Amino acid sequence: MRTKRDRIDIMRDILDNVGKGRNTVSALMKYVGLSALTLRTYLTQMSEKGLIAESDKGYVLTEKGRRVLELLKEATSLESRLMYIMAELAREIEEV
């Protein structure tokens, strides 16, 4: 089990929560688990990359942000599947 998220995991969490309507700094701090300073750094970088945009009600996903989020979800799913396959393979090898 991972205890520390990497940069991509944090960005995925931010995109996912913005997509779910948790789009204010305070809501994102709560659900993503970052300090205000760290969160604002990520929000600025993600905005500059065109993944999110600021609106009068908080942040929203851009089209690019939606595509990136879907790719990140797919990658996470594939990673989980690969870990399962590797564990099954290890069990099979141990039985030989």
Tab-separated table of C-alpha atoms in Angstrom:
chain	number	residue	atom	x	y	z
A	1	MET	CA	0.000	0.000	0.000
A	2	ARG	CA	1.349	3.397	-0.984
A	3	THR	CA	1.558	6.003	1.732
A	4	LYS	CA	2.750	8.951	-0.335
A	5	ARG	CA	1.044	10.055	-3.526
A	6	ASP	CA	3.123	11.156	-6.465
A	7	ARG	CA	2.470	14.262	-8.542
A	8	ILE	CA	0.317	12.423	-11.091
A	9	ASP	CA	-1.846	10.878	-8.336
A	10	ILE	CA	-2.427	14.311	-6.820
A	11	MET	CA	-3.321	15.817	-10.190
A	12	ARG	CA	-5.738	12.933	-10.844
A	13	ASP	CA	-7.354	13.517	-7.434
A	14	ILE	CA	-7.746	17.232	-8.161
A	15	LEU	CA	-9.210	16.641	-11.627
A	16	ASP	CA	-11.559	13.970	-10.286
A	17	ASN	CA	-12.837	16.188	-7.480
A	18	VAL	CA	-13.250	19.244	-9.713
A	19	GLY	CA	-15.216	17.022	-12.094
A	20	LYS	CA	-17.466	15.978	-9.195
A	21	GLY	CA	-18.257	19.607	-8.385
A	22	ARG	CA	-15.851	19.949	-5.471
A	23	ASN	CA	-14.393	22.981	-7.144
A	24	THR	CA	-13.591	25.544	-4.458
A	25	VAL	CA	-10.218	25.759	-2.760
A	26	SER	CA	-11.718	24.809	0.613
A	27	ALA	CA	-13.575	21.787	-0.806
A	28	LEU	CA	-10.495	20.631	-2.700
A	29	MET	CA	-8.321	21.024	0.409
A	30	LYS	CA	-10.722	18.760	2.286
A	31	TYR	CA	-11.170	16.069	-0.366
A	32	VAL	CA	-7.665	16.061	-1.863
A	33	GLY	CA	-5.900	16.482	1.470
A	34	LEU	CA	-3.482	19.277	0.628
A	35	SER	CA	-2.596	22.508	2.383
A	36	ALA	CA	-3.866	25.716	0.818
A	37	LEU	CA	-0.383	26.671	-0.386
A	38	THR	CA	0.350	23.300	-1.988
A	39	LEU	CA	-3.113	23.109	-3.534
A	40	ARG	CA	-2.838	26.600	-5.022
A	41	THR	CA	0.520	25.642	-6.550
A	42	TYR	CA	-1.086	22.630	-8.240
A	43	LEU	CA	-4.126	24.652	-9.343
A	44	THR	CA	-1.900	27.306	-10.911
A	45	GLN	CA	0.191	24.705	-12.755
A	46	MET	CA	-2.874	22.804	-13.938
A	47	SER	CA	-4.536	26.011	-15.087
A	48	GLU	CA	-1.403	26.997	-17.023
A	49	LYS	CA	-1.421	23.556	-18.694
A	50	GLY	CA	-5.053	24.041	-19.724
A	51	LEU	CA	-6.458	21.225	-17.558
A	52	ILE	CA	-8.721	23.421	-15.434
A	53	ALA	CA	-10.101	26.937	-15.659
A	54	GLU	CA	-11.261	29.330	-12.990
A	55	SER	CA	-14.914	30.344	-13.012
A	56	ASP	CA	-17.020	32.557	-10.783
A	57	LYS	CA	-17.994	29.452	-8.757
A	58	GLY	CA	-14.549	27.878	-8.468
A	59	TYR	CA	-12.658	25.655	-10.859
A	60	VAL	CA	-13.999	23.681	-13.817
A	61	LEU	CA	-12.498	20.990	-16.009
A	62	THR	CA	-11.553	22.008	-19.506
A	63	GLU	CA	-12.031	19.610	-22.393
A	64	LYS	CA	-8.331	18.779	-22.154
A	65	GLY	CA	-8.745	18.193	-18.417
A	66	ARG	CA	-11.616	15.757	-19.049
A	67	ARG	CA	-9.519	13.823	-21.582
A	68	VAL	CA	-6.527	13.685	-19.240
A	69	LEU	CA	-8.731	12.527	-16.353
A	70	GLU	CA	-10.165	9.700	-18.456
A	71	LEU	CA	-6.660	8.628	-19.487
A	72	LEU	CA	-5.496	8.718	-15.872
A	73	LYS	CA	-8.460	6.585	-14.791
A	74	GLU	CA	-7.717	4.112	-17.570
A	75	ALA	CA	-4.034	3.979	-16.586
A	76	THR	CA	-4.977	3.335	-12.952
A	77	SER	CA	-7.283	0.522	-14.009
A	78	LEU	CA	-4.582	-1.019	-16.202
A	79	GLU	CA	-2.055	-0.711	-13.381
A	80	SER	CA	-4.408	-2.563	-11.022
A	81	ARG	CA	-5.009	-5.266	-13.615
A	82	LEU	CA	-1.284	-5.684	-14.228
A	83	MET	CA	-0.620	-6.016	-10.490
A	84	TYR	CA	-3.290	-8.729	-10.287
A	85	ILE	CA	-1.801	-10.600	-13.264
A	86	MET	CA	1.712	-10.388	-11.813
A	87	ALA	CA	0.471	-11.768	-8.473
A	88	GLU	CA	-1.299	-14.635	-10.268
A	89	LEU	CA	1.841	-15.343	-12.264
A	90	ALA	CA	3.949	-15.416	-9.102
A	91	ARG	CA	1.508	-17.885	-7.494
A	92	GLU	CA	1.620	-20.126	-10.562
A	93	ILE	CA	5.406	-20.111	-10.598
A	94	GLU	CA	5.559	-20.961	-6.891
A	95	GLU	CA	3.374	-24.034	-7.501
A	96	VAL	CA	5.843	-25.463	-10.033
